[in-house]
mmCIF file of C-alpha atoms in Angstrom:
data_model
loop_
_atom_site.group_PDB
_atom_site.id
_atom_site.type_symbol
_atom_site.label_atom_id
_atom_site.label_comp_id
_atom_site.label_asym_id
_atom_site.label_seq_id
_atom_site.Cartn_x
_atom_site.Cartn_y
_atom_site.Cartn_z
ATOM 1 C CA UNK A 243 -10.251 3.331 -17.913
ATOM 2 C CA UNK A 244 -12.570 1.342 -15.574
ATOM 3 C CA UNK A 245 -13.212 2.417 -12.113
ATOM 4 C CA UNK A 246 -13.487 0.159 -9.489
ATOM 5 C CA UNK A 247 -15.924 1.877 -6.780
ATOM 6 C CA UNK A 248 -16.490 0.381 -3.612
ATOM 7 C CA UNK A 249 -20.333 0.899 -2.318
ATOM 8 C CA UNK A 250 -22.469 0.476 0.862
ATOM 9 C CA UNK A 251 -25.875 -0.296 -1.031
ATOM 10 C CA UNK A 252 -28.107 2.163 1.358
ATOM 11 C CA UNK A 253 -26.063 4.751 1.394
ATOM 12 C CA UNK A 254 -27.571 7.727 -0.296
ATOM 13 C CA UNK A 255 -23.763 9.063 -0.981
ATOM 14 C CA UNK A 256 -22.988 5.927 -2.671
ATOM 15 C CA UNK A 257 -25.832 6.282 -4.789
ATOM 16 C CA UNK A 258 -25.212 9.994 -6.033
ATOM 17 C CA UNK A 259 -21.800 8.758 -7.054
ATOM 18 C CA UNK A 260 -23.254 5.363 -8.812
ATOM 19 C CA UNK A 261 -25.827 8.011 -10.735
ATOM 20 C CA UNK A 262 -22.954 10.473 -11.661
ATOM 21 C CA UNK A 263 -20.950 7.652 -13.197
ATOM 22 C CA UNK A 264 -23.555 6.098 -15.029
ATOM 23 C CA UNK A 265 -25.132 10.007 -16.386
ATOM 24 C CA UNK A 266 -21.786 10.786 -17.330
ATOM 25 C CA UNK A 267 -20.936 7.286 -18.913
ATOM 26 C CA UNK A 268 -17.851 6.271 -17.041
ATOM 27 C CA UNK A 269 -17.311 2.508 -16.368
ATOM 28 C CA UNK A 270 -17.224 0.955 -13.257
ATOM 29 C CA UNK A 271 -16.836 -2.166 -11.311
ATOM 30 C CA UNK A 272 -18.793 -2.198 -7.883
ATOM 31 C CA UNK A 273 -18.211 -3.686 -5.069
ATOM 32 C CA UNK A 274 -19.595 -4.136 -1.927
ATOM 33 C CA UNK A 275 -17.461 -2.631 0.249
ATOM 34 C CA UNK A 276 -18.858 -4.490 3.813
ATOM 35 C CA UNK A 277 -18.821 -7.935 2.237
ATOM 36 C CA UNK A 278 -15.439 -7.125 0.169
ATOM 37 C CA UNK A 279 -13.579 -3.862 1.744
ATOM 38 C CA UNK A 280 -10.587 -2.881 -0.528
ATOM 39 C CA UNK A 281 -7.222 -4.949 -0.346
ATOM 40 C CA UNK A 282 -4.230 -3.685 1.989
ATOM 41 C CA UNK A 283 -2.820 -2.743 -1.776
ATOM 42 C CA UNK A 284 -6.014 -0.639 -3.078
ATOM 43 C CA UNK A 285 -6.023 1.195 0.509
ATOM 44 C CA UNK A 286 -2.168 1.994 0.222
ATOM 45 C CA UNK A 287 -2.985 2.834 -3.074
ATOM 46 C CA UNK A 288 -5.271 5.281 -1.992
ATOM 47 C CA UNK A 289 -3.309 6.717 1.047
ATOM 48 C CA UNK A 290 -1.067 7.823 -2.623
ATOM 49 C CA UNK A 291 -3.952 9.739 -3.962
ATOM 50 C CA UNK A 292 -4.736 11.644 -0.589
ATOM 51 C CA UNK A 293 -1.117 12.378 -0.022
ATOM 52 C CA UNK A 294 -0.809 10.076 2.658
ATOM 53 C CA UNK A 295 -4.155 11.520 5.221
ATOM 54 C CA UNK A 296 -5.054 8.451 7.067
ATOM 55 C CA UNK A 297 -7.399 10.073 8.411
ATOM 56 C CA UNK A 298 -9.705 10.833 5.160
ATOM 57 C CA UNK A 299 -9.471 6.904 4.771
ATOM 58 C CA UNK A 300 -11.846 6.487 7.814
ATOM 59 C CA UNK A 301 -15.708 6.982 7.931
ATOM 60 C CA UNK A 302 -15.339 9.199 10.899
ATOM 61 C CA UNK A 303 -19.531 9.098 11.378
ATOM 62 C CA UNK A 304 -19.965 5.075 10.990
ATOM 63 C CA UNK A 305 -20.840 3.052 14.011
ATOM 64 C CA UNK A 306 -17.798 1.159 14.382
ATOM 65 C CA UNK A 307 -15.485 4.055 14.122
ATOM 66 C CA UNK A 308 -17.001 5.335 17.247
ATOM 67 C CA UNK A 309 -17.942 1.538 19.460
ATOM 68 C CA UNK A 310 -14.126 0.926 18.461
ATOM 69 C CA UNK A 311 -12.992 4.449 19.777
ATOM 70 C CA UNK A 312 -10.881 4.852 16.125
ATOM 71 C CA UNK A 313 -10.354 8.300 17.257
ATOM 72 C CA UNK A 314 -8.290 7.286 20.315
ATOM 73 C CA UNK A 315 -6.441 4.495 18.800
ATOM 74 C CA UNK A 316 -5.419 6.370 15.308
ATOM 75 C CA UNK A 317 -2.263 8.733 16.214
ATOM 76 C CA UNK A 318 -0.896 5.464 17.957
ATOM 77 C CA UNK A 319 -1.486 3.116 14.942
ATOM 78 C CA UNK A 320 1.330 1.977 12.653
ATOM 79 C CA UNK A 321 0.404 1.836 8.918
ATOM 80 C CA UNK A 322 0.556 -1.701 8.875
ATOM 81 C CA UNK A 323 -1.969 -1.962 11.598
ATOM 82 C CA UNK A 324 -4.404 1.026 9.662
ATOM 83 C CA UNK A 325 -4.459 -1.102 6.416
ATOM 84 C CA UNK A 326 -4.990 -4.423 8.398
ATOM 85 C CA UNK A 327 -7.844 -2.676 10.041
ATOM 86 C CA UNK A 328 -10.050 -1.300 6.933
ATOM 87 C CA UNK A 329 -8.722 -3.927 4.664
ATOM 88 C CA UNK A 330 -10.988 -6.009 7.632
ATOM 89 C CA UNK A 331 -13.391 -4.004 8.317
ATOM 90 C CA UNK A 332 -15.221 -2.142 4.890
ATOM 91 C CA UNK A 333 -17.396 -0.183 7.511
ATOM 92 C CA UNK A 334 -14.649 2.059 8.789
ATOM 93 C CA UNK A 335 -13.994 3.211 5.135
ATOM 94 C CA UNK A 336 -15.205 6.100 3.942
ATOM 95 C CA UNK A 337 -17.515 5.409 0.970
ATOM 96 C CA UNK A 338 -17.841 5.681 -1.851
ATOM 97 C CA UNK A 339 -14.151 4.275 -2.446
ATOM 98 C CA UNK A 340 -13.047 4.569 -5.725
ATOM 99 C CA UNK A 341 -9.652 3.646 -7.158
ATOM 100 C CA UNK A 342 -7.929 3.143 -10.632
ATOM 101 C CA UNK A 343 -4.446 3.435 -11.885
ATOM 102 C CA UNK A 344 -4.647 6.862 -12.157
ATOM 103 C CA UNK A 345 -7.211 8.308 -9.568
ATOM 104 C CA UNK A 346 -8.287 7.665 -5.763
ATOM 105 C CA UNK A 347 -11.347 9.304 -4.453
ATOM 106 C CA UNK A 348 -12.876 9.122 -1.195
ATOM 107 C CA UNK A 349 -16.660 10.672 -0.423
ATOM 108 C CA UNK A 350 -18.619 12.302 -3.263
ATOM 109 C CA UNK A 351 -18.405 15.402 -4.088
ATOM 110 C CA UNK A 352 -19.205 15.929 -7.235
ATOM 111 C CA UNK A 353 -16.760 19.246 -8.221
ATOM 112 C CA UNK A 354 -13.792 17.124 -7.321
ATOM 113 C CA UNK A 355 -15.250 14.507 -9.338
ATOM 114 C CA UNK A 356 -16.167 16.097 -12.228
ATOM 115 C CA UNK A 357 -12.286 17.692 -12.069
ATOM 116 C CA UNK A 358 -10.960 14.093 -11.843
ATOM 117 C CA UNK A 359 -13.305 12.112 -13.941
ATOM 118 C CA UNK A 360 -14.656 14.045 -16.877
#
């Protein structure tokens, strides 16, 4: 199974998660998620895996979550608009982002990824 994983490259969370895939031998495809955020399809996709909490999409601490008042604008947002929004912007998505057929995980933490991945 290959992972796709979508990074931000200074991102010290990205890079735990990188380091736990690579000591524990699972393959991966990165991506950069600024210069290519996941598709409208890989973030519906994902909204699957977290039982459909929008709100675990978003990286609730970035920058542009707050200048673009996300916060405000969320409980008024239709789903279309939510995955036009990240699909265009990688830097309100909470990283790292990984997807496959089978799993969807959002943030590192490495219990839950040790219970999905190994």
């Amino acid at each position: 199974m290959l992972l796709k994983i979508y990074v931000y490259k200074n991102c010290s969370t990205c890079q735990k998660a990188l380091k736990f895939l690579n000591a524990h031998n699972i393959k991966h495809q990165v991506f950069p998620i600024r210069e290519t955020p996941p598709s409208q399809g890989e973030i519906k996709s994902m909204l699957v895996h977290l039982k459909g909490e929008v709100k675990k999409l978003f990286n609730t601490s970035g920058q542009d979550y707050r200048t673009l008042k996300i916060a405000n604008q969320l409980p008024s947002l239709s789903q279309a608009d939510i995955l036009k929004l990240l699909a265009g912007n990688g830097n309100l998505i909470k990283r790292p982002f990984v997807l496959s057929p089978k799993i969807g995980l959002v943030g590192f933490k490495e219990d839950e990824w040790k219970k999905e991945l190994l």
